[in-house]
Coordinates of C-alpha atoms in Angstrom, one line a residue:
X67 CA 0.0 0.0 0.0
X68 CA 2.9 2.4 0.8
X69 CA 4.3 1.9 -2.7
X70 CA 0.9 2.5 -4.3
X71 CA 0.4 5.7 -2.2
X72 CA 3.8 7.0 -3.3
X73 CA 3.0 6.3 -6.9
X74 CA -0.3 8.1 -6.7
X75 CA 1.4 11.1 -5.0
X76 CA 3.9 11.3 -7.9
X77 CA 1.1 11.2 -10.5
X78 CA -0.7 13.9 -8.5
X79 CA 2.4 16.1 -8.5
X80 CA 2.9 15.5 -12.2
X81 CA -0.7 16.7 -12.9
X82 CA -0.2 19.7 -10.7
X83 CA 3.1 20.6 -12.4
X84 CA 1.4 20.4 -15.8
X85 CA -1.1 23.0 -14.7
X86 CA 1.7 25.3 -13.2
X87 CA 0.9 24.9 -9.5
X88 CA 4.2 23.6 -8.2
X89 CA 6.5 26.7 -8.2
X90 CA 8.6 26.9 -5.1
X91 CA 8.2 30.6 -5.2
X92 CA 5.6 31.6 -7.8
X93 CA 6.3 34.9 -9.5
X94 CA 4.1 37.7 -8.5
X95 CA 4.1 39.3 -12.0
X96 CA 2.4 38.3 -15.2
X97 CA 4.5 36.3 -17.7
X98 CA 3.5 35.0 -21.2
X99 CA 5.2 32.6 -23.6
X100 CA 3.8 31.8 -27.0
X101 CA 4.4 29.0 -29.5
X102 CA 1.5 29.4 -31.8
X103 CA 0.8 26.3 -33.9
X104 CA 1.7 26.4 -37.6
X105 CA -1.4 26.7 -39.8
X106 CA -2.0 23.4 -41.7
X107 CA -2.0 25.0 -45.1
X108 CA 1.3 26.8 -44.4
X109 CA 2.9 23.5 -43.3
X110 CA 1.7 21.8 -46.5
X111 CA 2.9 24.6 -48.8
X112 CA 6.3 24.6 -47.0
X113 CA 6.8 20.9 -47.5
X114 CA 5.7 21.2 -51.1
X115 CA 8.2 24.1 -51.6
X116 CA 11.1 21.9 -50.4
X117 CA 9.9 19.0 -52.5
X118 CA 9.9 21.2 -55.7
X119 CA 13.3 22.6 -54.8
X120 CA 14.7 19.1 -54.3
X121 CA 13.3 17.9 -57.7
X122 CA 14.7 20.9 -59.5
X123 CA 18.0 20.4 -57.7
X124 CA 18.3 16.9 -59.0
X125 CA 17.5 18.1 -62.5
X126 CA 20.2 20.7 -62.3
X127 CA 22.7 18.1 -61.1
X128 CA 21.8 16.0 -64.2
X129 CA 22.2 19.0 -66.5
X130 CA 25.7 19.7 -65.0
X131 CA 26.7 16.1 -65.6
X132 CA 25.6 16.4 -69.2
X133 CA 27.4 19.7 -69.6
X134 CA 24.3 21.9 -70.2
X135 CA 24.8 24.0 -67.1
X136 CA 28.1 25.7 -66.6
X137 CA 27.5 27.1 -63.1
X138 CA 30.8 26.7 -61.1
X139 CA 30.5 24.3 -58.1
X140 CA 32.9 22.8 -55.6
X141 CA 33.2 19.1 -56.3
X142 CA 34.8 16.4 -54.3
X143 CA 37.1 14.1 -56.2
X144 CA 35.9 10.5 -56.2
X145 CA 38.7 8.2 -55.3
X146 CA 38.3 4.5 -55.0
X147 CA 38.7 3.3 -51.4
X148 CA 38.5 6.8 -50.0
X149 CA 35.6 7.7 -47.6
X150 CA 33.7 10.8 -48.9
X151 CA 34.1 13.9 -46.7
X152 CA 30.5 15.1 -47.2
X153 CA 27.3 13.2 -47.0
X154 CA 25.3 13.2 -50.2
X155 CA 22.3 15.2 -49.0
X156 CA 24.4 17.7 -47.1
X157 CA 26.4 18.6 -50.2
X158 CA 23.2 18.5 -52.4
X159 CA 21.4 20.9 -50.0
X160 CA 24.4 23.3 -49.9
X161 CA 24.8 23.2 -53.7
X162 CA 21.2 23.5 -54.8
X163 CA 19.3 25.2 -52.0
X164 CA 21.7 27.2 -49.7
X165 CA 24.1 28.5 -52.3
X166 CA 21.3 30.1 -54.4
X167 CA 20.4 32.4 -51.5
X168 CA 23.8 32.7 -49.8
X169 CA 23.7 36.5 -50.1
X170 CA 21.2 36.5 -47.2
X171 CA 24.0 35.4 -44.8
X172 CA 27.6 36.3 -44.0
X173 CA 27.3 39.9 -44.9
X174 CA 30.5 41.8 -44.2
X175 CA 30.2 44.6 -41.6
X176 CA 32.5 47.6 -41.7
X177 CA 31.4 49.4 -38.5
X178 CA 30.8 48.7 -34.8
X179 CA 27.5 46.7 -34.2
X180 CA 25.5 49.5 -32.6
X181 CA 21.9 50.5 -33.1
X182 CA 22.8 51.2 -36.7
X183 CA 25.7 49.8 -38.7
X184 CA 27.4 49.9 -42.1
X185 CA 27.5 46.8 -44.4
X186 CA 29.7 46.4 -47.4
X187 CA 27.7 46.3 -50.6
X188 CA 28.4 43.3 -52.8
X189 CA 27.1 41.7 -56.0
X190 CA 27.3 38.3 -57.6
X191 CA 27.8 37.3 -61.2
X192 CA 27.5 33.5 -60.7
X193 CA 24.3 32.9 -58.6
X194 CA 25.9 33.6 -55.2
X195 CA 28.8 31.2 -55.7
X196 CA 31.2 34.2 -55.3
X197 CA 30.8 37.9 -54.6
X198 CA 32.6 41.1 -55.4
X199 CA 32.5 44.4 -53.5
X200 CA 31.4 47.6 -55.2
X201 CA 33.0 49.9 -52.7
X202 CA 29.6 51.2 -51.5
X203 CA 28.3 51.0 -47.9
X204 CA 24.8 50.3 -46.7
X205 CA 23.7 52.0 -43.5
X206 CA 21.0 50.0 -41.8
X207 CA 19.2 49.5 -38.5
X208 CA 21.0 46.6 -36.7
X209 CA 18.6 44.0 -35.3
X210 CA 20.9 41.0 -35.5
X211 CA 23.8 41.5 -33.1
X212 CA 24.0 40.1 -29.6
X213 CA 24.8 43.5 -28.3
X214 CA 22.2 43.3 -25.6
X215 CA 23.3 46.1 -23.3
X216 CA 25.0 48.2 -26.0
X217 CA 28.6 47.8 -24.6
X218 CA 30.1 47.0 -28.0
X219 CA 31.4 50.5 -28.5
X220 CA 34.7 52.0 -29.7
X221 CA 34.5 55.0 -27.3
X222 CA 33.5 55.6 -23.7
X223 CA 34.7 54.1 -20.4
X224 CA 35.0 50.5 -21.6
X225 CA 37.1 51.4 -24.6
X226 CA 39.3 53.7 -22.6
X227 CA 39.9 51.0 -19.9
X228 CA 40.6 48.3 -22.5
X229 CA 43.2 50.6 -24.2
X230 CA 44.9 51.3 -20.8
X231 CA 45.0 47.5 -20.1
X232 CA 46.6 46.9 -23.5
X233 CA 49.3 49.4 -22.7
X234 CA 49.9 47.9 -19.3
X235 CA 49.6 44.1 -20.0
X236 CA 50.0 43.8 -23.7
X237 CA 47.8 42.2 -26.4
X238 CA 48.3 38.6 -25.5
X239 CA 49.9 36.3 -22.9
X240 CA 50.6 33.5 -25.4
X241 CA 50.3 30.8 -22.7
X242 CA 47.7 28.9 -20.8
X243 CA 46.5 29.8 -17.3
X244 CA 48.4 26.8 -15.7
X245 CA 51.7 27.8 -17.2
X246 CA 52.7 31.5 -17.3
X247 CA 49.4 32.9 -18.5
X248 CA 48.0 33.8 -15.1
X249 CA 47.8 37.5 -14.5
X250 CA 46.4 39.7 -11.7
X251 CA 43.7 41.0 -14.0
X252 CA 42.3 37.4 -14.4
X253 CA 42.0 37.1 -10.6
X254 CA 40.3 40.5 -10.4
X255 CA 37.8 39.5 -13.1
X256 CA 37.0 36.1 -11.4
X257 CA 36.5 37.8 -8.1
X258 CA 34.1 40.4 -9.7
X259 CA 32.1 37.7 -11.6
X260 CA 31.6 35.7 -8.3
X261 CA 30.4 38.9 -6.6
X262 CA 28.1 39.8 -9.5
X263 CA 26.5 36.4 -9.5
X264 CA 26.4 36.0 -5.7
X265 CA 28.4 32.8 -5.6
X266 CA 31.5 31.6 -3.7
X267 CA 33.9 31.5 -6.7
X268 CA 34.3 31.7 -10.5
X269 CA 36.8 30.8 -13.2
X270 CA 36.9 32.4 -16.6
X271 CA 37.9 31.0 -20.1
X272 CA 38.9 32.6 -23.3
X273 CA 36.1 31.0 -25.4
X274 CA 32.5 30.6 -24.6
X275 CA 31.9 27.5 -26.7
X276 CA 34.9 25.8 -25.1
X277 CA 33.5 26.6 -21.7
X278 CA 30.8 24.1 -22.2
X279 CA 32.6 21.5 -24.4
X280 CA 35.7 21.3 -22.2
X281 CA 34.2 21.5 -18.7
X282 CA 31.1 19.2 -18.9
X283 CA 33.4 16.2 -19.4
X284 CA 35.3 17.2 -16.2
X285 CA 32.0 17.1 -14.2
X286 CA 30.4 13.9 -15.3
X287 CA 31.6 10.7 -17.0
X288 CA 30.9 7.0 -17.5
X289 CA 28.2 5.8 -15.1
X290 CA 26.6 9.3 -15.0
X291 CA 23.4 10.4 -16.6
X292 CA 22.8 13.8 -18.4
X293 CA 19.2 14.9 -18.8
X294 CA 19.3 17.6 -21.5
X295 CA 16.7 19.9 -23.0
X296 CA 16.0 19.0 -26.6
X297 CA 16.8 22.6 -27.8
X298 CA 20.1 23.0 -25.9
X299 CA 22.9 24.8 -27.7
X300 CA 25.4 22.8 -29.8
X301 CA 28.2 23.4 -27.2
X302 CA 26.1 21.7 -24.5
X303 CA 25.3 18.8 -26.8
X304 CA 29.0 18.3 -27.7
X305 CA 30.1 18.6 -24.1
X306 CA 27.6 16.0 -23.1
X307 CA 28.7 13.6 -25.8
X308 CA 32.4 14.1 -25.0
X309 CA 31.8 13.2 -21.4
X310 CA 30.9 9.6 -22.2
X311 CA 27.8 9.8 -20.0
X312 CA 24.4 8.4 -20.9
X313 CA 22.2 11.1 -22.3
X314 CA 18.5 11.4 -22.1
X315 CA 16.6 14.2 -23.9
X316 CA 13.4 15.8 -22.5
X317 CA 10.9 18.0 -24.4
X318 CA 11.7 21.7 -24.4
X319 CA 10.7 23.3 -21.2
X320 CA 8.3 20.4 -20.4
X321 CA 8.7 19.9 -16.7
X322 CA 6.4 16.8 -16.7
X323 CA 8.6 15.1 -19.2
X324 CA 11.7 16.1 -17.3
X325 CA 10.4 14.7 -14.0
X326 CA 9.3 11.5 -15.7
X327 CA 12.7 11.0 -17.2
X328 CA 14.5 11.5 -13.9
X329 CA 12.0 9.5 -11.9
X330 CA 12.5 6.5 -14.2
X331 CA 16.2 6.9 -14.1
X332 CA 16.2 6.9 -10.3
X333 CA 13.9 3.8 -10.2
X334 CA 15.6 1.7 -12.9
X335 CA 19.2 2.8 -12.5
X336 CA 21.9 2.1 -15.1
X337 CA 21.1 -0.1 -18.1
X338 CA 21.8 -3.9 -17.7
X339 CA 23.3 -3.6 -14.2
X340 CA 20.5 -1.4 -12.7
X341 CA 23.1 0.1 -10.3
X342 CA 22.3 3.6 -9.1
X343 CA 23.7 6.4 -11.3
X344 CA 26.9 8.0 -10.0
X345 CA 25.5 11.5 -10.9
X346 CA 22.4 12.9 -12.6
X347 CA 23.1 16.2 -14.2
X348 CA 20.3 18.4 -15.7
X349 CA 21.4 20.7 -18.6
X350 CA 19.3 23.7 -19.3
X351 CA 19.7 27.2 -20.8
X352 CA 18.5 30.5 -19.3
X353 CA 17.2 32.0 -22.6
X354 CA 17.1 29.7 -25.7
X355 CA 18.7 31.7 -28.5
X356 CA 16.6 30.2 -31.4
X357 CA 13.2 30.0 -29.6
X358 CA 13.3 33.1 -27.5
X359 CA 11.9 31.1 -24.6
X360 CA 13.0 31.3 -20.9
X361 CA 13.8 28.3 -18.7
X362 CA 11.2 27.5 -16.1
X363 CA 13.9 27.6 -13.5
X364 CA 11.6 27.3 -10.4
X365 CA 10.3 24.0 -11.5
X366 CA 13.7 22.7 -12.6
X367 CA 15.1 23.6 -9.2
X368 CA 12.1 21.9 -7.5
X369 CA 12.7 18.7 -9.5
X370 CA 16.5 18.9 -8.9
X371 CA 16.1 19.1 -5.2
X372 CA 13.4 16.4 -5.0
X373 CA 15.6 13.8 -6.8
X374 CA 19.0 15.0 -5.5
X375 CA 20.3 15.8 -9.0
X376 CA 22.8 18.4 -10.1
X377 CA 21.9 21.5 -12.2
X378 CA 24.0 23.0 -14.9
X379 CA 22.6 26.4 -16.1
X380 CA 23.9 28.0 -19.3
X381 CA 23.2 31.7 -19.1
X382 CA 25.0 32.7 -22.3
X383 CA 22.0 34.8 -23.5
X384 CA 20.5 35.7 -20.2
X385 CA 23.3 37.0 -17.9
X386 CA 23.3 40.8 -18.2
X387 CA 20.1 40.7 -20.3
X388 CA 17.5 39.3 -17.9
X389 CA 16.3 40.4 -14.5
X390 CA 15.9 43.8 -12.8
X391 CA 19.6 43.8 -11.9
X392 CA 20.9 42.1 -15.0
X393 CA 22.0 39.0 -13.2
X394 CA 20.2 36.5 -15.5
X395 CA 17.3 34.2 -15.1
X396 CA 18.0 33.6 -11.4
X397 CA 17.5 37.4 -10.9
X398 CA 14.4 37.3 -13.2
X399 CA 12.6 34.5 -11.3
X400 CA 13.9 35.5 -7.9
X401 CA 15.8 32.2 -7.3
X402 CA 18.8 31.8 -5.0
X403 CA 22.2 31.1 -6.7
X404 CA 22.7 28.4 -4.0
X405 CA 20.1 26.3 -5.8
X406 CA 22.2 26.0 -9.0
X407 CA 25.3 23.8 -8.8
X408 CA 27.1 25.0 -11.9
X409 CA 26.4 28.5 -13.4
X410 CA 27.8 29.0 -16.8
X411 CA 27.7 32.1 -19.0
X412 CA 29.5 34.0 -21.8
X413 CA 30.8 37.5 -22.1
X414 CA 30.2 37.8 -25.8
X415 CA 26.6 39.0 -25.6
X416 CA 25.8 41.5 -22.8
X417 CA 29.4 42.6 -22.0
X418 CA 30.7 43.3 -25.5
X419 CA 33.7 41.0 -25.1
X420 CA 34.5 37.3 -25.5
X421 CA 35.0 34.2 -23.4
X422 CA 33.0 32.5 -20.7
X423 CA 32.8 31.6 -17.0
X424 CA 31.9 28.7 -14.7
X425 CA 30.7 29.8 -11.2
X426 CA 29.4 28.1 -8.1
X427 CA 30.9 26.6 -5.0
X428 CA 34.6 27.1 -4.4
X429 CA 35.2 23.3 -4.3
X430 CA 33.7 22.8 -7.8
X431 CA 35.6 25.8 -9.3
X432 CA 38.9 24.8 -7.7
X433 CA 38.4 21.3 -9.1
X434 CA 37.8 22.7 -12.6
X435 CA 40.8 25.0 -12.4
X436 CA 43.0 21.9 -11.9
X437 CA 41.3 19.6 -14.4
X438 CA 39.7 21.6 -17.2
X439 CA 41.4 21.3 -20.6
X440 CA 40.6 25.0 -21.2
X441 CA 42.8 25.8 -18.2
X442 CA 45.6 23.3 -19.2
X443 CA 45.9 23.9 -22.9
X444 CA 44.0 26.9 -24.2
X445 CA 45.5 30.4 -24.2
X446 CA 44.3 32.6 -21.4
X447 CA 42.0 35.5 -21.9
X448 CA 43.8 38.6 -23.2
X449 CA 44.1 41.6 -20.9
X450 CA 42.0 44.1 -22.9
X451 CA 39.1 41.6 -23.2
X452 CA 39.3 41.0 -19.4
X453 CA 39.3 44.7 -18.7
X454 CA 36.3 45.2 -21.0
X455 CA 34.3 42.7 -19.0
X456 CA 35.4 44.2 -15.7
X457 CA 34.4 47.7 -16.7
X458 CA 31.1 46.8 -18.3
X459 CA 30.2 44.5 -15.3
X460 CA 31.1 47.3 -12.9
X461 CA 28.8 49.7 -14.7
X462 CA 25.9 47.2 -14.5
X463 CA 26.6 46.9 -10.7
X464 CA 26.7 50.7 -10.4
X465 CA 30.3 50.9 -9.2
X466 CA 31.0 53.7 -11.6
X467 CA 28.9 56.0 -9.5
X468 CA 26.1 56.3 -12.0
X469 CA 22.9 54.5 -12.9
X470 CA 23.9 53.9 -16.5
X471 CA 24.1 50.2 -16.1
X472 CA 20.6 50.0 -14.5
X473 CA 19.3 52.3 -17.2
X474 CA 20.6 49.9 -19.9
X475 CA 19.0 46.9 -18.3
X476 CA 15.6 48.6 -18.0
X477 CA 15.8 50.0 -21.6
X478 CA 16.4 46.5 -22.9
X479 CA 13.5 45.1 -20.9
X480 CA 11.2 47.8 -22.2
X481 CA 12.4 47.3 -25.8
X482 CA 11.8 43.5 -25.6
X483 CA 8.2 43.8 -24.5
X484 CA 7.4 46.7 -26.8
X485 CA 8.9 45.1 -29.9
X486 CA 7.3 41.7 -29.4
X487 CA 3.9 43.2 -28.6
X488 CA 3.8 45.3 -31.7
X489 CA 4.8 42.3 -33.9
X490 CA 2.0 40.2 -32.5
X491 CA -0.5 43.0 -33.0
X492 CA 0.5 43.2 -36.7
X493 CA -0.4 39.5 -37.1
X494 CA 3.0 37.8 -37.2
X495 CA 3.6 34.4 -35.5
X496 CA 6.2 35.2 -32.9
X497 CA 7.8 32.6 -30.6
X498 CA 9.1 32.9 -27.1
X499 CA 8.7 34.7 -23.9
X500 CA 7.4 38.3 -23.6
X501 CA 10.5 39.4 -21.7
X502 CA 13.1 37.7 -23.9
X503 CA 15.5 39.9 -25.9
X504 CA 15.5 37.2 -28.6
X505 CA 12.4 37.5 -30.9
X506 CA 11.9 34.9 -33.6
X507 CA 9.4 35.7 -36.3
X508 CA 8.3 32.7 -38.3
X509 CA 8.8 32.7 -42.1
X510 CA 8.1 29.0 -42.9
X511 CA 8.5 28.8 -46.7
X512 CA 12.1 28.6 -48.0
X513 CA 11.7 31.2 -50.7
X514 CA 10.6 33.7 -48.1
X515 CA 13.8 33.3 -46.1
X516 CA 15.8 35.1 -48.8
X517 CA 12.9 37.4 -49.8
X518 CA 12.5 38.7 -46.2
X519 CA 16.2 39.3 -45.7
X520 CA 16.7 41.1 -49.1
X521 CA 13.6 43.2 -48.8
X522 CA 14.5 44.3 -45.2
X523 CA 18.0 45.3 -46.2
X524 CA 16.6 47.1 -49.3
X525 CA 14.5 49.3 -46.9
X526 CA 17.3 49.8 -44.4
X527 CA 17.0 46.9 -41.8
X528 CA 19.7 44.3 -41.2
X529 CA 18.6 41.1 -39.5
X530 CA 19.3 37.4 -39.3
X531 CA 17.3 34.7 -41.1
X532 CA 17.6 31.1 -40.1
X533 CA 16.4 27.9 -41.9
X534 CA 16.9 24.2 -42.1
X535 CA 19.0 22.4 -40.7
X536 CA 19.4 25.0 -37.9
X537 CA 15.6 24.9 -37.4
X538 CA 12.9 22.3 -38.1
X539 CA 12.2 22.2 -41.8
X540 CA 8.9 24.0 -41.6
X541 CA 10.0 26.5 -39.0
X542 CA 12.3 28.9 -40.8
X543 CA 12.5 32.2 -39.1
X544 CA 13.9 35.7 -38.8
X545 CA 15.6 36.2 -35.4
X546 CA 15.7 39.7 -34.0
X547 CA 18.0 40.6 -31.1
X548 CA 17.0 43.7 -29.1
X549 CA 19.6 46.0 -27.6
X550 CA 19.7 48.8 -25.0
X551 CA 21.2 51.0 -27.7
X552 CA 17.9 50.9 -29.6
X553 CA 15.6 53.9 -29.0
X554 CA 11.9 53.8 -29.5
X555 CA 12.4 55.8 -32.7
X556 CA 14.8 53.1 -34.0
X557 CA 12.5 50.3 -33.0
X558 CA 9.5 52.0 -34.7
X559 CA 11.5 52.4 -37.9
X560 CA 12.3 48.7 -37.8
X561 CA 8.7 47.8 -37.1
X562 CA 7.5 49.9 -40.1
X563 CA 9.9 48.1 -42.4
X564 CA 8.9 44.7 -41.1
X565 CA 5.2 45.6 -41.5
X566 CA 5.7 46.6 -45.1
X567 CA 7.8 43.5 -46.0
X568 CA 5.3 41.3 -44.1
X569 CA 2.5 42.6 -46.3
X570 CA 4.6 42.4 -49.5
X571 CA 5.5 38.7 -49.1
X572 CA 2.5 37.7 -47.0
X573 CA 3.9 36.7 -43.6
X574 CA 1.1 37.6 -41.3
X575 CA -0.1 34.0 -40.5
X576 CA -1.3 34.5 -37.0
X577 CA -4.8 33.2 -36.1
X578 CA -4.7 34.3 -32.5
X579 CA -8.1 35.9 -31.8
X580 CA -7.0 37.7 -28.6
X581 CA -3.6 39.2 -27.9
X582 CA -2.0 38.6 -24.5
X583 CA -3.0 41.1 -21.8
X584 CA 0.6 41.9 -21.1
X585 CA 2.7 44.9 -22.2
X586 CA 5.5 47.3 -21.4
X587 CA 3.0 49.4 -19.4
X588 CA 2.0 46.7 -16.8
X589 CA 2.2 48.0 -13.2
X590 CA 4.1 45.0 -11.9
X591 CA 6.7 45.4 -14.8
X592 CA 7.3 49.1 -13.9
X593 CA 7.7 48.2 -10.2
X594 CA 10.4 45.6 -10.9
X595 CA 12.3 47.9 -13.4
X596 CA 12.6 51.2 -11.7
X597 CA 14.4 53.1 -14.5
X598 CA 12.1 52.3 -17.4
X599 CA 12.1 55.0 -20.1
X600 CA 9.2 57.3 -20.3
X601 CA 7.8 57.6 -23.9

């Protein structure tokens, strides 16, 4: 009877969690996250479009083989006994689908990535196989850079401090941290990061991607279980695979599925032997960079504590950009840093620099400093980069004696809500959370990927478009990244362009009858963000 009662209690908890009633500390403010279902006719037309493109691609390959088409392509020499470097479909997709619209990506920038930026004008004479520059520049509104707080500047306190650090320490150490690449500025940075995040200790690395791939294998290994969100970044996926641990995937932000996976793992143990797992590590992100959604951290922490698991939180897109104090999703949800075992983040987005960090208990950080491959073999972070992070983080914390950092955090929060609300009112299908600075707008059809990018640039808006295989085949999208450097006038200009292009190529697919009753004018929103701009 005791076992049956425990099982019924677990089922009851799962049902309660599904309806959102199991938050340890439920937020007192309104939040909204949208993933509107793709209209059936749009899904059919999208699949049909890809089918037509694939058929014509095979026809063009046949014409090339017979010599009727002279379009230059990169071909791999076929040698007997040699394994091909590229899979057939990958090379076919690149040759016949991606190359034809390659002008929508990799546009050269010749200015700093501020609210506006300059792009080098280029043309192609061979259907986007190669490009040549005309010498002209295109000035456009920048809605594609990860410059969340606007610190990517070539003037001001950050630039001046970085220049002074370069003169004092030089441009590079040319050594790893464990050899002769350990400088005082690195210790100053790690001490500041730990204080900013509210944890015991932190260690920093020169590359954000390597922070995940090189440190996860140090934390778990054979006999351990990693439970990972299905939409986690490639660096988390690679780090999990390199660890040699068993990996289980749970549905994106689905706490019922996460608890089910962990409960089954605890009950059944390891495959074949059924011994208990050495460790169970949950991998999640703060803000998901392709979906614009925010991790349900309260529920993840509840499940983690209930089953005695470890939690690894990747805050690459949330630290600095989320929460009233800019301290990430922990700050946004009001959670304690003590509830997260390993806090990871990068300095490339909100701080206008590069590199990443691992933060948490001193024992874990000290262990990584002695074992991590990034500490042993990779070159240490350069002094000007470290100083850029120190200065920008100090501004966010208000140590410069001004409220500039707090003003930037509040401006970004206002911009995110305003921009997303306006897009939804126009009739676009927009994914993600209302407070996320990442705003995906669904395009669906492959032909509209390039059409949207080209038309936006033609009208003075530079943005990022993403398609298969980076997204599901029917969920191609444009991804807008808001910044504190954007003013309301700049955002309104971008919205006007998006509205015109949306009408021109028919992108307003939303069937939502009622818009969410949540905006940048909500009372609770204004109470949390004290320095919101007045428009």
